[in-house]
XYZ file of C-alpha atoms in Angstrom:
182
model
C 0.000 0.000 0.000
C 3.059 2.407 -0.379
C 4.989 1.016 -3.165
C 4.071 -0.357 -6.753
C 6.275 -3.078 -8.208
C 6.576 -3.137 -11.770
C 8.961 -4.888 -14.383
C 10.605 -3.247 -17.229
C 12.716 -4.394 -20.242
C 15.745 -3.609 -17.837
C 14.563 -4.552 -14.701
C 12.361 -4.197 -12.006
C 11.252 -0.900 -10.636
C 10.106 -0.016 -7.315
C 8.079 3.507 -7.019
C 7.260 5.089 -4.348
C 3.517 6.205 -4.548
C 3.114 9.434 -2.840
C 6.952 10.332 -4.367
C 5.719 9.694 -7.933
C 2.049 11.315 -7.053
C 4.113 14.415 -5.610
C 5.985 15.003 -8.981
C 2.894 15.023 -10.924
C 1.217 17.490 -9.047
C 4.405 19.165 -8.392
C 4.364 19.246 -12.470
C 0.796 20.706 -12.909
C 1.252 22.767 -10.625
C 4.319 24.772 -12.504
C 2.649 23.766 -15.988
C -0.431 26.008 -14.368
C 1.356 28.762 -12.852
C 3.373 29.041 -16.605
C 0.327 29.189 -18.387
C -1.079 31.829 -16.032
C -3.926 29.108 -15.652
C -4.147 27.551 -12.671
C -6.197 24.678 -11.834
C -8.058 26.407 -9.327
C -11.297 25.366 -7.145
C -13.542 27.398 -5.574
C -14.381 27.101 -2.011
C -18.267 27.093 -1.483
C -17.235 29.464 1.853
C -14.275 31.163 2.706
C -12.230 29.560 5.047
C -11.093 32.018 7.990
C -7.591 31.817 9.149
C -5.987 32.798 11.660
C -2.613 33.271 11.018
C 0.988 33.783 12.787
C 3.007 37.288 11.569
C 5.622 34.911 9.742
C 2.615 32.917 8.151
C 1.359 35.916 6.897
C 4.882 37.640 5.639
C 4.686 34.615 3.589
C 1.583 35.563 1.747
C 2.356 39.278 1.340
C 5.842 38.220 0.002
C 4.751 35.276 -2.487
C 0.905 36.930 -3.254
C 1.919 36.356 -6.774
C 3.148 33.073 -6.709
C 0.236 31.892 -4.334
C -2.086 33.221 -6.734
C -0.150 31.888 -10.065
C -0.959 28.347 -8.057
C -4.352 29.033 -7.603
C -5.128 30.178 -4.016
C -7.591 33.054 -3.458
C -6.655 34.710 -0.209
C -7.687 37.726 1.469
C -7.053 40.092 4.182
C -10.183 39.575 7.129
C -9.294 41.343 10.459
C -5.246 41.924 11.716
C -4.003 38.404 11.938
C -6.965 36.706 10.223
C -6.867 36.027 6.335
C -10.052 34.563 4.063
C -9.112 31.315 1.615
C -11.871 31.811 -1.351
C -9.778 29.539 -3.442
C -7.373 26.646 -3.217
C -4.813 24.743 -6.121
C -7.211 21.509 -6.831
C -4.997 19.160 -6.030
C -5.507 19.920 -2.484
C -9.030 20.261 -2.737
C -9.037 16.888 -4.252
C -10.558 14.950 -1.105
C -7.162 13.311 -0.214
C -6.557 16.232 2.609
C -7.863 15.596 5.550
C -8.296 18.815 6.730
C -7.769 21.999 4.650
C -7.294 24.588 7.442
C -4.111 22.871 8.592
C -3.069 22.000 5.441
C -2.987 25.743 4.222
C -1.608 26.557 7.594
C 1.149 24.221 7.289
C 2.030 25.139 3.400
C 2.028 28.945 5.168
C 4.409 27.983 7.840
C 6.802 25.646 5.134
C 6.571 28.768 2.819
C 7.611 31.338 5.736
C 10.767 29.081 7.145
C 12.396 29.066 3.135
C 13.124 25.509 1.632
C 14.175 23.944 -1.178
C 13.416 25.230 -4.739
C 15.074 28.158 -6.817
C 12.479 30.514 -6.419
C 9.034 30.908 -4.097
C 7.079 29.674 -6.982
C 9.094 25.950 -6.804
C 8.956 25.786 -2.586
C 4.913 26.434 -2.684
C 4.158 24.166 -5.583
C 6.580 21.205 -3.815
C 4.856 22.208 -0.586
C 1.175 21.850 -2.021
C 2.216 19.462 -4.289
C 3.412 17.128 -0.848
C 0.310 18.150 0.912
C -1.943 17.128 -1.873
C -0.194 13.722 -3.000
C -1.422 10.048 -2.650
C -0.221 8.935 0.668
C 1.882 5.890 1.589
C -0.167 3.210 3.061
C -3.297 4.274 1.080
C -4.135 1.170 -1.270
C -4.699 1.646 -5.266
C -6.505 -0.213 -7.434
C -4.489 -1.567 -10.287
C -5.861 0.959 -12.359
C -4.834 3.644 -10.483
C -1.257 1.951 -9.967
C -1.199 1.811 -13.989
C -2.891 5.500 -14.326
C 0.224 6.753 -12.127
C 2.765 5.459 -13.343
C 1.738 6.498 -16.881
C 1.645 10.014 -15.447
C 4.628 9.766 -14.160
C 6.753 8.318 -17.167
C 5.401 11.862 -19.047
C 7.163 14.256 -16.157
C 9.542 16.519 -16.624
C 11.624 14.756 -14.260
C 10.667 11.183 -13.550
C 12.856 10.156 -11.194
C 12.507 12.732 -8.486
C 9.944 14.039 -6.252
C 9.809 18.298 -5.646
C 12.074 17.358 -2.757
C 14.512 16.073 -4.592
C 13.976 12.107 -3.108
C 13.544 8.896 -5.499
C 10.389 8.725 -6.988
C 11.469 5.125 -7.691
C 14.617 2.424 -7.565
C 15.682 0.000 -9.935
C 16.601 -3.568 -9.735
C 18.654 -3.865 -13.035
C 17.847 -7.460 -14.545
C 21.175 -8.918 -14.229
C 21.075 -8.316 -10.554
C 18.025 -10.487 -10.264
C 19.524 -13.012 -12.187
C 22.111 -13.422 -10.238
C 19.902 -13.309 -6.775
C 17.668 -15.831 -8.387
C 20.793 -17.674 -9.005
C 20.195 -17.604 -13.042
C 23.422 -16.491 -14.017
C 27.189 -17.434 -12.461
């Protein structure tokens, strides 16, 4: 329920799920922002946050790139701020709760991270957020759906952290565990 095994004409490939989910939202995401269309959904009401001073540094500084993902925030009170609209990955039904999620993608965003530019951090933060988790089982078709997905990335191999989406087994490596080949 957290990895999919597979076989290939070189090997055998292990992929981590939510890794190889991550990179394909992480994908969309930046495909979205590019295109000055994000894949945006509506709430049906605003969601009222109440946010830390660093949290909400982190909006004022990346407004654009928050925006270019999809999220609809405004000001509502001193420390409070109004969510009208969220990327759809996370409003996808795989987030538990929204309010923390946001929160948490705020408080990522605020301490820096990993990326080149804002843009990068908050679509690997949402992207992470949003993403298949490990230990939730998939059908076959959805372990087939993925990894097609996947295979058309920009960068296949790696999740928006930078981790192994998957590993390989090469096949003469088996072949030698299976005790096939001297």
């Amino acid at each position: 329920a957290s990895y999919i095994i597979c076989e290939g004409p070189e090997g055998v490939f292990l992929i981590d799920q939510h890794a190889a989910h991550e990179r394909i939202l992480l994908d969309r995401l930046l495909a979205g922002a590019e295109r000055a269309a994000p894949d945006s959904q509506l709430l049906l009401e605003p969601l009222v946050l109440d946010l830390t001073p660093p949290q909400i540094e982190a909006i004022e500084t990346a407004a654009t790139d928050l925006a270019a993902l999809g999220f609809g925030l405004e000001p509502f009170g001193a420390r409070a701020w109004a969510v009208r609209a969220v990327p759809a990955p996370l409003a996808s039904g795989r987030v538990r709760n929204l309010g923390e999620a946001i929160v948490a993608i705020l408080e990522e965003a605020s301490q820096g991270g990993q990326g080149l530019s804002w843009l990068e951090r908050l679509a690997g933060t949402v992207a992470c957020h949003s993403a298949i988790r490990a230990n939730q089982s998939l059908t076959l078709e959805e372990m087939r759906a993925l990894i097609g997905q996947l295979e058309r990335t920009v960068l296949p191999r790696t999740c928006a952290h930078g981790r192994p989406t998957m590993l390989q087994v090469n096949l003469g490596d088996l072949e030698r565990q299976f005790g096939r080949h001297g």
